[in-house]
mmCIF file of C-alpha atoms in Angstrom:
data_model
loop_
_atom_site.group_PDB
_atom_site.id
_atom_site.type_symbol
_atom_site.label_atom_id
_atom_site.label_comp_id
_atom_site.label_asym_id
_atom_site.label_seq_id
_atom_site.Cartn_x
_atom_site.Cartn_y
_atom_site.Cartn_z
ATOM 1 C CA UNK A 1 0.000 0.000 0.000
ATOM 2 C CA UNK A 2 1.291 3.912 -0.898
ATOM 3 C CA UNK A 3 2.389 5.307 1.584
ATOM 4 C CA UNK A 4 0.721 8.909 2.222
ATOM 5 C CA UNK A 5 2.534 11.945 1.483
ATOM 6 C CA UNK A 6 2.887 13.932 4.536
ATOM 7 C CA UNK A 7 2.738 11.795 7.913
ATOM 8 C CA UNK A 8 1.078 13.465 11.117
ATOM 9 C CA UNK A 9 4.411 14.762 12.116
ATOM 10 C CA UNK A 10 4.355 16.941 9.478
ATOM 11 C CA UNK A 11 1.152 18.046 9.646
ATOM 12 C CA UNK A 12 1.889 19.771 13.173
ATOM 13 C CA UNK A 13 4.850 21.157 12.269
ATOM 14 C CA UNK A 14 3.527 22.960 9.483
ATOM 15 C CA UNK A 15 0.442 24.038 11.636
ATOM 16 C CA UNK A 16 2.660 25.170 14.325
ATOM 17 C CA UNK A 17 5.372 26.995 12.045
ATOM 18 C CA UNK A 18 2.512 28.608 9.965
ATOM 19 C CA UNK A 19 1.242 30.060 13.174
ATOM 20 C CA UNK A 20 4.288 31.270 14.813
ATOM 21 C CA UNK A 21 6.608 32.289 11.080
ATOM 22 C CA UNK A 22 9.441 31.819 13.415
ATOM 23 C CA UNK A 23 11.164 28.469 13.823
ATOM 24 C CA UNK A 24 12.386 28.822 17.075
ATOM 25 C CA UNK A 25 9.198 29.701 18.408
ATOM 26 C CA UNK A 26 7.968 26.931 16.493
ATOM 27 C CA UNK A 27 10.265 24.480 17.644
ATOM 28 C CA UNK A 28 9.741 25.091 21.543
ATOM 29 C CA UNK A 29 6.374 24.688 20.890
ATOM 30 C CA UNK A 30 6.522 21.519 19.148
ATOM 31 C CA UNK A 31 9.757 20.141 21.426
ATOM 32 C CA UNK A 32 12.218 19.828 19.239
ATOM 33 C CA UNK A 33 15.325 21.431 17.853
ATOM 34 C CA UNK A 34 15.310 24.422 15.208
ATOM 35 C CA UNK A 35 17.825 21.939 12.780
ATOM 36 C CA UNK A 36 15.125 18.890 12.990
ATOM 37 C CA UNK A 37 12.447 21.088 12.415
ATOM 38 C CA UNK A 38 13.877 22.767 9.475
ATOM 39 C CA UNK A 39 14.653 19.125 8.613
ATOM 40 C CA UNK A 40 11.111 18.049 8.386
ATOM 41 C CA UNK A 41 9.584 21.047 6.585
ATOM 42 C CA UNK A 42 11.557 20.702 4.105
ATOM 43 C CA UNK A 43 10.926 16.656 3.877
ATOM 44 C CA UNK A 44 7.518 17.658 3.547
ATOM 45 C CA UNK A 45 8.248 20.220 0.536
ATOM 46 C CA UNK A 46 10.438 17.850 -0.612
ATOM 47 C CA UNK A 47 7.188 15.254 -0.504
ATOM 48 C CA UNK A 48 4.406 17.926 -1.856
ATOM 49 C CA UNK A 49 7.111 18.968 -4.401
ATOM 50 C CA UNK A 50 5.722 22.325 -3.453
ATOM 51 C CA UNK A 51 7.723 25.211 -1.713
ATOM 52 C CA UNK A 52 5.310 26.436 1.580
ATOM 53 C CA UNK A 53 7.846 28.494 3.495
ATOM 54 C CA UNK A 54 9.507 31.377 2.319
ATOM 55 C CA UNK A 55 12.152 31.869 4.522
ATOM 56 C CA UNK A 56 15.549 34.337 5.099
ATOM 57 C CA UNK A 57 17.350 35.596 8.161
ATOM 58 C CA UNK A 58 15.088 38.087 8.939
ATOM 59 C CA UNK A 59 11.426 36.498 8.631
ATOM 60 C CA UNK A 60 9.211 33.336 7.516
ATOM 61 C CA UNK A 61 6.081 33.804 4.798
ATOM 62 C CA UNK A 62 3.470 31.021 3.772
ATOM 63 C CA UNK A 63 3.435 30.369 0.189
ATOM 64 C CA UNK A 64 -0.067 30.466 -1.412
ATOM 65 C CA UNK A 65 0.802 26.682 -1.529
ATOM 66 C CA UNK A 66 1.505 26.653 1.750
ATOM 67 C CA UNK A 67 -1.665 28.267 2.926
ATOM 68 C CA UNK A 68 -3.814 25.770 1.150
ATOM 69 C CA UNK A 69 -1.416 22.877 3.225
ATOM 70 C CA UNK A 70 -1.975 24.355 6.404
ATOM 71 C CA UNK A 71 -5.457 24.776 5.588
ATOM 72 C CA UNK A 72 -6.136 20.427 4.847
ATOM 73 C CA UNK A 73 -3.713 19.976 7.292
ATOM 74 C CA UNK A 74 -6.062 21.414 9.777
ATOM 75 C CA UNK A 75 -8.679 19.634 8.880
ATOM 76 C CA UNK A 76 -6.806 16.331 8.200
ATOM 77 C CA UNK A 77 -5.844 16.948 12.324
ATOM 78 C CA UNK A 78 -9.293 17.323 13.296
ATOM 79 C CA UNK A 79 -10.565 14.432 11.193
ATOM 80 C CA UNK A 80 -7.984 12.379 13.113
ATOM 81 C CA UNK A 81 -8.895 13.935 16.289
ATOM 82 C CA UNK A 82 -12.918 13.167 15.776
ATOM 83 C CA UNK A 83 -12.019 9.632 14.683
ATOM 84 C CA UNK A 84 -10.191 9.041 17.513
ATOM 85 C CA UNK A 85 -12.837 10.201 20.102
ATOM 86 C CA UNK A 86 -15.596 8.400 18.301
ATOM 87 C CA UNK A 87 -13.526 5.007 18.551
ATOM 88 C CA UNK A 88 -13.353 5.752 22.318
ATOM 89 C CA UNK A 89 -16.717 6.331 23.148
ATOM 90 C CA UNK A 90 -17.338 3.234 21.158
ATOM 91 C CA UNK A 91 -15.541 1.570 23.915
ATOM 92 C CA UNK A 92 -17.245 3.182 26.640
ATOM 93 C CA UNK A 93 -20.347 1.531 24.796
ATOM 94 C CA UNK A 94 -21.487 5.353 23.707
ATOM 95 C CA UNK A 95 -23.775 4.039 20.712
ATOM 96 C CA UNK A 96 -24.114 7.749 19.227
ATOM 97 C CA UNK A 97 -22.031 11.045 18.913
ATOM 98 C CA UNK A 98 -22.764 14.728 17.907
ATOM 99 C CA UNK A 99 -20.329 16.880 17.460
ATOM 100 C CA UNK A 100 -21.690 20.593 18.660
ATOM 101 C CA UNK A 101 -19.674 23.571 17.559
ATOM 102 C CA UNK A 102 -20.603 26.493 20.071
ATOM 103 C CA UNK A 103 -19.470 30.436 19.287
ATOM 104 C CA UNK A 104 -18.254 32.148 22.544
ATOM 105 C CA UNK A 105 -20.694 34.808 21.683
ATOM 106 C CA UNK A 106 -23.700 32.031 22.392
ATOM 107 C CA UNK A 107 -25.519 32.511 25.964
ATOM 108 C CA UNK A 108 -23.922 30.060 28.019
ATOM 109 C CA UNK A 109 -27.660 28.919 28.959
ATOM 110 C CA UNK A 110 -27.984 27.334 25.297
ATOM 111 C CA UNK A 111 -24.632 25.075 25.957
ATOM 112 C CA UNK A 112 -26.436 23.995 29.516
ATOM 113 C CA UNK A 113 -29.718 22.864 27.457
ATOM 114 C CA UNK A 114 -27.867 21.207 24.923
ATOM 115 C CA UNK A 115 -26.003 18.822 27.794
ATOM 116 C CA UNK A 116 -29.285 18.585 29.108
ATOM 117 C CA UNK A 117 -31.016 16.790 26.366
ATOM 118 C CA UNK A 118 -31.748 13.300 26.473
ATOM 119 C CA UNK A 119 -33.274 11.066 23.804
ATOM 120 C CA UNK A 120 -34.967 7.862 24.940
ATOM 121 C CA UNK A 121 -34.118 6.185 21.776
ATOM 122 C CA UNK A 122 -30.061 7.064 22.279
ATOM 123 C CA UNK A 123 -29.428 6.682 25.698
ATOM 124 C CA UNK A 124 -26.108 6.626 25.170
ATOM 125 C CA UNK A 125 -25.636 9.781 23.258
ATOM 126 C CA UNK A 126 -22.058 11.204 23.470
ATOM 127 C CA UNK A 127 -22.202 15.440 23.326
ATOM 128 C CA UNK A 128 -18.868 16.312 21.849
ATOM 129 C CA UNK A 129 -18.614 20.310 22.318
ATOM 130 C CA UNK A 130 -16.105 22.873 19.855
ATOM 131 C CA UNK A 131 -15.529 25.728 20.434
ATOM 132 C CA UNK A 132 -14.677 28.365 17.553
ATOM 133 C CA UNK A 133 -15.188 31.671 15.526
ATOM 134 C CA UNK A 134 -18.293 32.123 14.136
ATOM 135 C CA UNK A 135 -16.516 31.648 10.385
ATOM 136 C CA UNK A 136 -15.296 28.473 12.061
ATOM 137 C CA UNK A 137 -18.582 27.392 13.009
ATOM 138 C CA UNK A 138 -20.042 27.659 9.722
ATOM 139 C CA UNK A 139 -17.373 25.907 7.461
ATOM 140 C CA UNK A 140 -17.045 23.491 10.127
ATOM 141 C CA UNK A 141 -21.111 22.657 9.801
ATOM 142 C CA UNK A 142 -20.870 23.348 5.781
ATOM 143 C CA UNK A 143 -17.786 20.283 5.796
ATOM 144 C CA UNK A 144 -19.343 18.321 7.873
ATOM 145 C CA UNK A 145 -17.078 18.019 11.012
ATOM 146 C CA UNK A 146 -19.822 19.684 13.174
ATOM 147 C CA UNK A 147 -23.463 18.173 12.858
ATOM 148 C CA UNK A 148 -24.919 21.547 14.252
ATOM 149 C CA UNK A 149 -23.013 24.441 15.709
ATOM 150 C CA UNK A 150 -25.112 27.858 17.899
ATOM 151 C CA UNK A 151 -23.672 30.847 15.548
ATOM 152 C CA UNK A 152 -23.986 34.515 16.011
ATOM 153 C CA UNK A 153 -25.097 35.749 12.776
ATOM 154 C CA UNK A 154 -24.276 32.670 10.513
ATOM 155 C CA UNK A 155 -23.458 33.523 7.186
ATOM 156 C CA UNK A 156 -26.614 33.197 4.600
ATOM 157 C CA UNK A 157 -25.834 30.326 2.760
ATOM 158 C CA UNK A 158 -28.690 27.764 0.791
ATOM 159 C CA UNK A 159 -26.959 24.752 1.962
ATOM 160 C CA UNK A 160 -27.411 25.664 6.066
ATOM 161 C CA UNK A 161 -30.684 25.847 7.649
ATOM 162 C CA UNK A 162 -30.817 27.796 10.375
ATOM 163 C CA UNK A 163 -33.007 28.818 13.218
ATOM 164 C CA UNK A 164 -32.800 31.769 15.311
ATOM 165 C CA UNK A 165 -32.499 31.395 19.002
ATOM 166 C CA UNK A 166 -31.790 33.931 21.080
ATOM 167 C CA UNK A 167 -31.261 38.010 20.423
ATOM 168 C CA UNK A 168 -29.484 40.259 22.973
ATOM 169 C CA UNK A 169 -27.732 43.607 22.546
ATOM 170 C CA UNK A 170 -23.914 44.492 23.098
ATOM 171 C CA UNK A 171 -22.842 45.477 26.088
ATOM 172 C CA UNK A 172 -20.185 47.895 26.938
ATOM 173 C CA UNK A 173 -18.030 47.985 29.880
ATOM 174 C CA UNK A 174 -17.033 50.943 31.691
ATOM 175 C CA UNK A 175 -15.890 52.456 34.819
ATOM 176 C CA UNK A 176 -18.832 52.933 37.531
ATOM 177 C CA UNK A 177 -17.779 56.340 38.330
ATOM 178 C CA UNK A 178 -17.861 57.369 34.316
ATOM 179 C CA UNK A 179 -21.002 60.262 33.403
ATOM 180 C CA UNK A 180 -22.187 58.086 31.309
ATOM 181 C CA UNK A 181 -22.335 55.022 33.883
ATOM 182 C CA UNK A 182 -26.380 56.232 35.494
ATOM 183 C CA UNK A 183 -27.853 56.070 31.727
ATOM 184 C CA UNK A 184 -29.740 52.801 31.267
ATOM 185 C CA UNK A 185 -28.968 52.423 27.546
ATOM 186 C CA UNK A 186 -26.334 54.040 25.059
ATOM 187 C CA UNK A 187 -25.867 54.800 22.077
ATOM 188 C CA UNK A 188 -22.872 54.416 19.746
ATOM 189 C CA UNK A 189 -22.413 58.383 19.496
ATOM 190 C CA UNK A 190 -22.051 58.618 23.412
ATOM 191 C CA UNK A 191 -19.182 56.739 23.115
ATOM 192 C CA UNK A 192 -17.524 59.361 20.735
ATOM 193 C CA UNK A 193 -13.961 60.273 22.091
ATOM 194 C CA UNK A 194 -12.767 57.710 24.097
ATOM 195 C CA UNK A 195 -10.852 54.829 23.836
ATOM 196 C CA UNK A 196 -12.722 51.981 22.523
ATOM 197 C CA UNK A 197 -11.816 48.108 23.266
ATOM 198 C CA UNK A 198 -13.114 45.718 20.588
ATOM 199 C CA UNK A 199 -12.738 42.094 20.054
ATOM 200 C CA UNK A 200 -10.752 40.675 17.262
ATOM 201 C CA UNK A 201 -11.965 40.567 13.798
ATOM 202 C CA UNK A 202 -11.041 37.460 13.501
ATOM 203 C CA UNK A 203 -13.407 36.100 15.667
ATOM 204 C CA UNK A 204 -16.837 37.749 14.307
ATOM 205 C CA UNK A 205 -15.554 39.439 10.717
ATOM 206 C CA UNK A 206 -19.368 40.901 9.740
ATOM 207 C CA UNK A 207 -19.931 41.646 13.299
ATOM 208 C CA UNK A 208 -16.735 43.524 13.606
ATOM 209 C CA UNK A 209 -17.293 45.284 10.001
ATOM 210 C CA UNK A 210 -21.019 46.458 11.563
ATOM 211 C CA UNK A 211 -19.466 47.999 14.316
ATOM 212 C CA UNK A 212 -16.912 50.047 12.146
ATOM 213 C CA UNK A 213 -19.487 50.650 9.530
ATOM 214 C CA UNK A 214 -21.926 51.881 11.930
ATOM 215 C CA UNK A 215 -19.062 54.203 13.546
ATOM 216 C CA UNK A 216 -18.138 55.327 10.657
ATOM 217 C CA UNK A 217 -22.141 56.159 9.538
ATOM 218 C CA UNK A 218 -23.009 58.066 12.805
ATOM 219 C CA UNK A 219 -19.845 59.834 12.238
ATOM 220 C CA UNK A 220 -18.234 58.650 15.586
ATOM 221 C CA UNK A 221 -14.490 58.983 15.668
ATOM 222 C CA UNK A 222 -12.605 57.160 18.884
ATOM 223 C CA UNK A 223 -9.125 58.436 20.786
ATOM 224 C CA UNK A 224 -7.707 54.812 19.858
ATOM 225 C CA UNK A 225 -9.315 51.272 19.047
ATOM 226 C CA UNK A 226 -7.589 48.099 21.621
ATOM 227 C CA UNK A 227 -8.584 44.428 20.357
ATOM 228 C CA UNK A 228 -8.572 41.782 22.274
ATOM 229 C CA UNK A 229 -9.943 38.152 22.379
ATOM 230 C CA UNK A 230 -11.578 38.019 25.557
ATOM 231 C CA UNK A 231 -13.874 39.868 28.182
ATOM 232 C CA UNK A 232 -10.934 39.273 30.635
ATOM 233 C CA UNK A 233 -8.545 41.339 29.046
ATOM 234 C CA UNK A 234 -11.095 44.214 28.231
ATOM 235 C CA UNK A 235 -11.620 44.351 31.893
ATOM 236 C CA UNK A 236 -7.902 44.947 32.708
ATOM 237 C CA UNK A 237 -7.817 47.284 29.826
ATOM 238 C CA UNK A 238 -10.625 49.241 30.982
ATOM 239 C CA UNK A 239 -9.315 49.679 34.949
ATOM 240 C CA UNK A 240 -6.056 50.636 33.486
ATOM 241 C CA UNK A 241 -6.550 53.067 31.442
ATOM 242 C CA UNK A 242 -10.359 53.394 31.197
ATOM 243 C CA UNK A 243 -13.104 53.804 28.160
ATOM 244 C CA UNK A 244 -15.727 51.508 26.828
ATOM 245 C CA UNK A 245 -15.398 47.852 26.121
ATOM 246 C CA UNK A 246 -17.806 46.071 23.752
ATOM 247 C CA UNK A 247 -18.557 42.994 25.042
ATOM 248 C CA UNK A 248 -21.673 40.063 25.240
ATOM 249 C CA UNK A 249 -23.969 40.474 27.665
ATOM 250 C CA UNK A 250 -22.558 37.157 29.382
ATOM 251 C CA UNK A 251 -19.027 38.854 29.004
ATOM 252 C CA UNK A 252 -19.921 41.598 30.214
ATOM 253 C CA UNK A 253 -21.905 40.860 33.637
ATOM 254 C CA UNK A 254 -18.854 38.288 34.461
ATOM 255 C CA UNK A 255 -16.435 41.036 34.501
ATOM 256 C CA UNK A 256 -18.889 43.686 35.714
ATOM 257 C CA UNK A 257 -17.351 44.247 38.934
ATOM 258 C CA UNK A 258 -14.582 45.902 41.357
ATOM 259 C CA UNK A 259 -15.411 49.302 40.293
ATOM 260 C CA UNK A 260 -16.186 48.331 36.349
ATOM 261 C CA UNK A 261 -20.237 48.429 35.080
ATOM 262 C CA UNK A 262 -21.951 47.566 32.393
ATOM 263 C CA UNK A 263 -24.957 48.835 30.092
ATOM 264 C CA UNK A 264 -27.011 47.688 26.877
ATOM 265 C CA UNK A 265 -26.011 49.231 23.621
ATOM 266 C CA UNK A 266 -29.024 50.552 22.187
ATOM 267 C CA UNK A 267 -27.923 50.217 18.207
ATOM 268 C CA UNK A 268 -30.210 47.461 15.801
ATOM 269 C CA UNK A 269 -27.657 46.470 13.571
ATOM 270 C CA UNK A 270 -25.409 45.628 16.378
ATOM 271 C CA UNK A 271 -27.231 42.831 18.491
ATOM 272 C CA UNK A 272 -26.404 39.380 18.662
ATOM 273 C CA UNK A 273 -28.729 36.871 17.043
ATOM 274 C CA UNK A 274 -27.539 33.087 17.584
ATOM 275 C CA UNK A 275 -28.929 30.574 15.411
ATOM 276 C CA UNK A 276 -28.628 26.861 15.375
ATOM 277 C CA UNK A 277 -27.399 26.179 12.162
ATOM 278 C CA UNK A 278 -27.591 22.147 10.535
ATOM 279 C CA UNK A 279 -26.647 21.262 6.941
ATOM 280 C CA UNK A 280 -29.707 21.767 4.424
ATOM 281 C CA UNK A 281 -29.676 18.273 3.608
ATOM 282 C CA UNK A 282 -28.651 16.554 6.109
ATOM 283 C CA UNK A 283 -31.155 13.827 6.798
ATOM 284 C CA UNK A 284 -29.938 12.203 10.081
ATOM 285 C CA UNK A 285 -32.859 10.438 12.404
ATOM 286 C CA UNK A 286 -29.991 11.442 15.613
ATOM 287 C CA UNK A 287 -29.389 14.795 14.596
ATOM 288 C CA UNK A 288 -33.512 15.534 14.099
ATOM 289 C CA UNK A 289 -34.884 13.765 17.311
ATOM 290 C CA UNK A 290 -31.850 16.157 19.074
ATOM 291 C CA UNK A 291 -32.920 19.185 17.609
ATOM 292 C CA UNK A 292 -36.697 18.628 18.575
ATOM 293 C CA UNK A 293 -35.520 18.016 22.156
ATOM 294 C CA UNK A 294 -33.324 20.883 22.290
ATOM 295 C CA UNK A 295 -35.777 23.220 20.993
ATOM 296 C CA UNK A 296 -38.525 22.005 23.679
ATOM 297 C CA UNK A 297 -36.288 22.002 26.454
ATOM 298 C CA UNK A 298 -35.320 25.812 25.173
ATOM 299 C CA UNK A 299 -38.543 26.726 25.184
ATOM 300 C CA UNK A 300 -39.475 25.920 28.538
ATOM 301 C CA UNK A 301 -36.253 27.868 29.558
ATOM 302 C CA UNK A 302 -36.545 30.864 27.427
ATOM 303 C CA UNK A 303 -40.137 31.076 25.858
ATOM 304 C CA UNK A 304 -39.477 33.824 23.576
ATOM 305 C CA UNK A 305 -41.553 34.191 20.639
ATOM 306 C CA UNK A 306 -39.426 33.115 17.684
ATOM 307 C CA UNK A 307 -39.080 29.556 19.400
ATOM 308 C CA UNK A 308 -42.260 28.651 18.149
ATOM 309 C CA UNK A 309 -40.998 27.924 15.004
ATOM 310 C CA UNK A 310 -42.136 24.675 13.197
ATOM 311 C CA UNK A 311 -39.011 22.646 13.370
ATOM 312 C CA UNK A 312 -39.508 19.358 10.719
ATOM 313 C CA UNK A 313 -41.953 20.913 8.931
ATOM 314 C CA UNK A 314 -42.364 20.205 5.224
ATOM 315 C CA UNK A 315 -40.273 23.490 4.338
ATOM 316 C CA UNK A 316 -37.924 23.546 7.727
ATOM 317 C CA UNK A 317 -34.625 23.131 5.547
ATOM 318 C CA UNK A 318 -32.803 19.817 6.146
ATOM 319 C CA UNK A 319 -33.671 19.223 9.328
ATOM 320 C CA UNK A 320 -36.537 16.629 9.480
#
């Protein structure tokens, strides 16, 4: 039998140098020498017959080849990964998995119903939860290495079918002692000169793009624009040097304390809807009896008005 190109030792080193461009970096991370990992990448060029490094003293640059290696080498990983948990849980007689992508912008209520649900005719369903961007999410549903993922704002796209779940504004973060901290909502031009702390693009890209569109549109300008991946370090960034933090509400009541507060940003286009999103034709028996149970256990949690949506019905998308 062939032997395949590019073993799983490759595949991590050229995830891991792809994400650092530095092969020291890289090769602490991956505990091994800078000459044996230079050693391997190229072995794996050599392989591919495909240059994915460009490299000198002074930095290291994917290739376009490159990118598209790092981007099947990913998902070769977590193919491997998924495998290898399913055969597990086969052992611990689990006779049915779901994998469940979950955005960090979801309401950490909907992750508590999800482990809640229990289906009578899989009793020993196995809940496997991801965690991702919302981009993530999507091509992870759209690939099918997630059977259903919560999304903020999923991208509109014929082959998901999605259903809306839950809507909440922004929040933003701010000293207690701030004028603006005795309002009960804001609006985005309040926040006009002051330092504004944002999350990453990377992790919501049209969420991020509403926010600067919508800045730019009410003519807002800021003193200077922080990003950061978490409502942790918006916290720290706020006590130290103050202004507003955008944050979910979840985020921002968690950090919401020791002299920091938080208040509802009164703006439409910037609210977070999260859906549950399925493949449009996916017909799985497992993946529809979980969604029904899901949804009914919501509903007796939430009860807001767009749950009573007719979930299986003849025109519900894929999920049946």
């Amino acid at each position: 039998m062939q032997k395949p190109l590019l073993e799983i030792r490759h595949l991590n080193a050229i995830i891991v140098l792809s994400e650092e461009l530095n092969y020291t970096q890289a090769a602490i991370r991956l505990d091994m020498s800078q000459s044996g990992l230079s050693r391997l990448i190229q072995d794996a060029e050599r392989r591919l017959e495909r240059t994915l490094f460009h490299r000198n003293h002074h930095k290291v640059e994917l290739t376009d080849a490159g990118r598209t290696c790092v981007a099947e080498a990913t998902l070769a990983l977590e193919h491997e990964e998924r495998a290898i948990q399913y055969t597990r849980s086969h052992a611990r007689n689990v006779d049915s998995n779901l994998a469940v992508g979950r955005s960090q912008y979801a309401d950490p209520v909907l992750t508590d119903v999800l482990l809640a649900v229990q289906l009578q005719l899989y009793p020993n369903l196995n809940v496997v939860l991801h965690s991702a961007f919302a981009p993530e999410l999507a091509s992870g549903v759209l690939s099918s290495q997630l059977d259903l993922a919560l999304i903020t704002h999923p991208p509109d796209n014929p082959r998901l079918s999605t259903v809306r779940l839950t809507e909440s504004p922004m929040y933003i973060l701010m000293a207690e002692d701030h004028p603006l901290a005795p309002r009960q909502t804001l609006k985005l031009n309040d926040l006009s000169a002051n330092r504004w702390i944002v999350f990453d693009r990377r992790i919501h890209p049209p969420l991020y793009g509403a926010l600067m569109h919508g800045a730019q549109a009410a003519r807002v300008e800021y003193k200077g624009l922080d990003h950061v991946m978490s409502a942790d370090e918006a916290s720290h960034l706020v006590t130290k040097q103050g202004g507003f933090a955008f944050l979910t509400r979840a985020g921002a009541f968690r950090v919401a304390n020791h002299g920091l507060i938080a208040k509802p940003l009164d703006e439409d286009t910037l609210r977070l809807d999260v859906h549950l999103a399925v493949r449009a034709d996916n017909r799985s028996k497992l993946l529809s009896e979980f969604v029904r149970g899901f949804m009914m256990k919501l509903k007796s949690v939430l009860e807001p008005p767009q749950m009573n949506l007719p979930i299986g019905a003849p025109n519900g998308g894929g999920i049946r």
